[in-house]
């Protein structure tokens, strides 16, 4: 019992350090930042560029988009050559304009310059109207 009482302050100190570590990891996690930006209707691009199989997420003006990356060949290497982007909730697109989607395409092209970006409905139709 005396040994336990001697170790108790040390164990409490370790427990407090662990809780602080977990709290900081939670606050700084990119997915939490994405959720916060979505709630605040701000722009945030969440992606793991080293993992081609993992989709990226973008939030902009209260709308959440997901992008599927596809690997292919370029002139010099294997790279992401095709991206399909779709809204998570179509209702959130209300108020977005053609210029907003051009901005999103530019941001995606910044990370994936060799990729062809295709949008799924209903964004695809909006972009086709303005580009033709």
PDB file of C-alpha atoms in Angstrom:
ATOM      1  CA  UNK A   1       0.000   0.000   0.000  1.00  0.00           C
ATOM      2  CA  UNK A   2       2.843   2.377   0.802  1.00  0.00           C
ATOM      3  CA  UNK A   3       4.356   1.711  -2.622  1.00  0.00           C
ATOM      4  CA  UNK A   4       1.037   2.546  -4.294  1.00  0.00           C
ATOM      5  CA  UNK A   5       0.803   5.841  -2.385  1.00  0.00           C
ATOM      6  CA  UNK A   6       4.324   6.742  -3.525  1.00  0.00           C
ATOM      7  CA  UNK A   7       3.492   5.935  -7.137  1.00  0.00           C
ATOM      8  CA  UNK A   8       0.123   7.704  -7.132  1.00  0.00           C
ATOM      9  CA  UNK A   9       1.456  11.227  -7.890  1.00  0.00           C
ATOM     10  CA  UNK A  10       3.614   9.825 -10.679  1.00  0.00           C
ATOM     11  CA  UNK A  11       0.669   7.891 -12.166  1.00  0.00           C
ATOM     12  CA  UNK A  12      -1.560  10.972 -11.973  1.00  0.00           C
ATOM     13  CA  UNK A  13       1.114  13.020 -13.710  1.00  0.00           C
ATOM     14  CA  UNK A  14       1.380  10.426 -16.505  1.00  0.00           C
ATOM     15  CA  UNK A  15      -2.441  10.333 -16.840  1.00  0.00           C
ATOM     16  CA  UNK A  16      -2.623  14.133 -17.117  1.00  0.00           C
ATOM     17  CA  UNK A  17       0.123  14.172 -19.759  1.00  0.00           C
ATOM     18  CA  UNK A  18      -1.691  11.476 -21.738  1.00  0.00           C
ATOM     19  CA  UNK A  19      -4.978  13.400 -21.613  1.00  0.00           C
ATOM     20  CA  UNK A  20      -3.245  16.583 -22.760  1.00  0.00           C
ATOM     21  CA  UNK A  21      -1.616  14.688 -25.620  1.00  0.00           C
ATOM     22  CA  UNK A  22      -4.951  13.196 -26.716  1.00  0.00           C
ATOM     23  CA  UNK A  23      -6.663  16.586 -26.455  1.00  0.00           C
ATOM     24  CA  UNK A  24      -4.065  18.271 -28.632  1.00  0.00           C
ATOM     25  CA  UNK A  25      -4.244  15.436 -31.189  1.00  0.00           C
ATOM     26  CA  UNK A  26      -8.038  15.814 -31.298  1.00  0.00           C
ATOM     27  CA  UNK A  27      -7.968  19.590 -31.725  1.00  0.00           C
ATOM     28  CA  UNK A  28      -5.314  19.548 -34.465  1.00  0.00           C
ATOM     29  CA  UNK A  29      -6.699  16.595 -36.454  1.00  0.00           C
ATOM     30  CA  UNK A  30      -7.331  17.631 -40.082  1.00  0.00           C
ATOM     31  CA  UNK A  31     -10.782  16.034 -40.197  1.00  0.00           C
ATOM     32  CA  UNK A  32     -11.840  18.211 -37.252  1.00  0.00           C
ATOM     33  CA  UNK A  33     -10.504  21.256 -39.096  1.00  0.00           C
ATOM     34  CA  UNK A  34     -12.595  20.229 -42.098  1.00  0.00           C
ATOM     35  CA  UNK A  35     -15.733  19.973 -39.962  1.00  0.00           C
ATOM     36  CA  UNK A  36     -15.032  23.360 -38.384  1.00  0.00           C
ATOM     37  CA  UNK A  37     -14.492  25.003 -41.786  1.00  0.00           C
ATOM     38  CA  UNK A  38     -17.721  23.394 -43.030  1.00  0.00           C
ATOM     39  CA  UNK A  39     -19.670  24.834 -40.091  1.00  0.00           C
ATOM     40  CA  UNK A  40     -18.093  28.273 -40.593  1.00  0.00           C
ATOM     41  CA  UNK A  41     -18.654  28.118 -44.387  1.00  0.00           C
ATOM     42  CA  UNK A  42     -14.945  28.588 -45.114  1.00  0.00           C
ATOM     43  CA  UNK A  43     -12.609  26.951 -47.606  1.00  0.00           C
ATOM     44  CA  UNK A  44     -10.585  23.925 -46.472  1.00  0.00           C
ATOM     45  CA  UNK A  45      -8.863  21.243 -48.540  1.00  0.00           C
ATOM     46  CA  UNK A  46      -8.264  17.962 -46.682  1.00  0.00           C
ATOM     47  CA  UNK A  47      -6.111  15.478 -48.540  1.00  0.00           C
ATOM     48  CA  UNK A  48      -3.400  12.895 -48.106  1.00  0.00           C
ATOM     49  CA  UNK A  49      -1.355  13.423 -51.289  1.00  0.00           C
ATOM     50  CA  UNK A  50       0.789  10.360 -50.557  1.00  0.00           C
ATOM     51  CA  UNK A  51      -2.209   8.024 -50.551  1.00  0.00           C
ATOM     52  CA  UNK A  52      -3.855   7.839 -53.968  1.00  0.00           C
ATOM     53  CA  UNK A  53      -6.557   5.482 -52.710  1.00  0.00           C
ATOM     54  CA  UNK A  54      -7.776   7.932 -50.105  1.00  0.00           C
ATOM     55  CA  UNK A  55     -10.325  10.461 -51.366  1.00  0.00           C
ATOM     56  CA  UNK A  56      -9.890  14.148 -50.627  1.00  0.00           C
ATOM     57  CA  UNK A  57     -12.514  16.462 -49.145  1.00  0.00           C
ATOM     58  CA  UNK A  58     -13.131  20.140 -49.814  1.00  0.00           C
ATOM     59  CA  UNK A  59     -15.478  22.448 -48.024  1.00  0.00           C
ATOM     60  CA  UNK A  60     -16.356  25.821 -49.467  1.00  0.00           C
ATOM     61  CA  UNK A  61     -19.176  28.239 -48.643  1.00  0.00           C
ATOM     62  CA  UNK A  62     -21.044  25.629 -46.619  1.00  0.00           C
ATOM     63  CA  UNK A  63     -20.849  22.862 -49.222  1.00  0.00           C
ATOM     64  CA  UNK A  64     -18.835  19.676 -48.785  1.00  0.00           C
ATOM     65  CA  UNK A  65     -17.282  17.903 -51.764  1.00  0.00           C
ATOM     66  CA  UNK A  66     -15.449  14.616 -52.099  1.00  0.00           C
ATOM     67  CA  UNK A  67     -12.906  13.852 -54.807  1.00  0.00           C
ATOM     68  CA  UNK A  68     -11.969  10.398 -56.046  1.00  0.00           C
ATOM     69  CA  UNK A  69      -8.397  10.204 -57.342  1.00  0.00           C
ATOM     70  CA  UNK A  70      -7.326   7.796 -60.070  1.00  0.00           C
ATOM     71  CA  UNK A  71      -3.729   6.895 -60.829  1.00  0.00           C
ATOM     72  CA  UNK A  72      -2.414   6.738 -64.376  1.00  0.00           C
ATOM     73  CA  UNK A  73       0.657   7.413 -66.446  1.00  0.00           C
ATOM     74  CA  UNK A  74       2.021  10.762 -67.494  1.00  0.00           C
ATOM     75  CA  UNK A  75       5.002  11.366 -69.774  1.00  0.00           C
ATOM     76  CA  UNK A  76       7.508  10.823 -66.970  1.00  0.00           C
ATOM     77  CA  UNK A  77       5.856   8.937 -64.104  1.00  0.00           C
ATOM     78  CA  UNK A  78       2.750   7.527 -62.516  1.00  0.00           C
ATOM     79  CA  UNK A  79       0.552  10.272 -61.144  1.00  0.00           C
ATOM     80  CA  UNK A  80      -3.059  11.187 -60.443  1.00  0.00           C
ATOM     81  CA  UNK A  81      -4.509  11.718 -63.920  1.00  0.00           C
ATOM     82  CA  UNK A  82      -8.231  11.755 -63.261  1.00  0.00           C
ATOM     83  CA  UNK A  83     -10.390  13.143 -60.464  1.00  0.00           C
ATOM     84  CA  UNK A  84     -14.140  12.837 -60.033  1.00  0.00           C
ATOM     85  CA  UNK A  85     -15.611  15.431 -57.690  1.00  0.00           C
ATOM     86  CA  UNK A  86     -19.115  15.266 -56.283  1.00  0.00           C
ATOM     87  CA  UNK A  87     -21.084  17.124 -53.615  1.00  0.00           C
ATOM     88  CA  UNK A  88     -21.897  15.228 -50.430  1.00  0.00           C
ATOM     89  CA  UNK A  89     -25.263  17.023 -50.138  1.00  0.00           C
ATOM     90  CA  UNK A  90     -26.840  18.557 -53.221  1.00  0.00           C
ATOM     91  CA  UNK A  91     -28.915  20.892 -51.039  1.00  0.00           C
ATOM     92  CA  UNK A  92     -25.727  22.641 -49.862  1.00  0.00           C
ATOM     93  CA  UNK A  93     -24.993  23.852 -53.406  1.00  0.00           C
ATOM     94  CA  UNK A  94     -27.608  26.580 -53.106  1.00  0.00           C
ATOM     95  CA  UNK A  95     -25.985  29.958 -53.789  1.00  0.00           C
ATOM     96  CA  UNK A  96     -22.800  28.630 -55.394  1.00  0.00           C
ATOM     97  CA  UNK A  97     -21.936  30.106 -58.774  1.00  0.00           C
ATOM     98  CA  UNK A  98     -19.906  29.089 -61.795  1.00  0.00           C
ATOM     99  CA  UNK A  99     -16.984  31.176 -60.487  1.00  0.00           C
ATOM    100  CA  UNK A 100     -17.024  29.203 -57.224  1.00  0.00           C
ATOM    101  CA  UNK A 101     -16.517  25.944 -59.118  1.00  0.00           C
ATOM    102  CA  UNK A 102     -13.744  27.481 -61.212  1.00  0.00           C
ATOM    103  CA  UNK A 103     -12.041  28.463 -57.930  1.00  0.00           C
ATOM    104  CA  UNK A 104     -12.400  24.905 -56.627  1.00  0.00           C
ATOM    105  CA  UNK A 105     -10.954  23.483 -59.834  1.00  0.00           C
ATOM    106  CA  UNK A 106      -7.944  25.801 -59.541  1.00  0.00           C
ATOM    107  CA  UNK A 107      -7.346  24.657 -55.968  1.00  0.00           C
ATOM    108  CA  UNK A 108      -7.524  20.999 -56.988  1.00  0.00           C
ATOM    109  CA  UNK A 109      -5.200  21.623 -59.964  1.00  0.00           C
ATOM    110  CA  UNK A 110      -2.702  23.159 -57.565  1.00  0.00           C
ATOM    111  CA  UNK A 111      -2.295  19.788 -55.854  1.00  0.00           C
ATOM    112  CA  UNK A 112      -2.821  17.633 -58.948  1.00  0.00           C
ATOM    113  CA  UNK A 113      -1.590  19.532 -62.032  1.00  0.00           C
ATOM    114  CA  UNK A 114      -1.746  16.476 -64.336  1.00  0.00           C
ATOM    115  CA  UNK A 115      -5.311  15.527 -63.449  1.00  0.00           C
ATOM    116  CA  UNK A 116      -8.418  15.987 -65.538  1.00  0.00           C
ATOM    117  CA  UNK A 117     -11.261  17.059 -63.252  1.00  0.00           C
ATOM    118  CA  UNK A 118     -14.747  15.727 -63.872  1.00  0.00           C
ATOM    119  CA  UNK A 119     -17.733  16.818 -61.831  1.00  0.00           C
ATOM    120  CA  UNK A 120     -20.746  14.663 -61.159  1.00  0.00           C
ATOM    121  CA  UNK A 121     -24.335  15.897 -61.448  1.00  0.00           C
ATOM    122  CA  UNK A 122     -25.679  18.522 -60.943  1.00  0.00           C
ATOM    123  CA  UNK A 123     -22.438  20.523 -61.032  1.00  0.00           C
ATOM    124  CA  UNK A 124     -21.464  18.924 -64.337  1.00  0.00           C
ATOM    125  CA  UNK A 125     -24.516  20.410 -66.069  1.00  0.00           C
ATOM    126  CA  UNK A 126     -23.853  23.905 -64.688  1.00  0.00           C
ATOM    127  CA  UNK A 127     -20.269  23.852 -65.912  1.00  0.00           C
ATOM    128  CA  UNK A 128     -21.271  22.522 -69.345  1.00  0.00           C
ATOM    129  CA  UNK A 129     -23.759  25.387 -69.800  1.00  0.00           C
ATOM    130  CA  UNK A 130     -21.117  28.009 -69.107  1.00  0.00           C
ATOM    131  CA  UNK A 131     -18.313  26.364 -71.085  1.00  0.00           C
ATOM    132  CA  UNK A 132     -20.248  25.732 -74.281  1.00  0.00           C
TER     133      UNK A 132
END
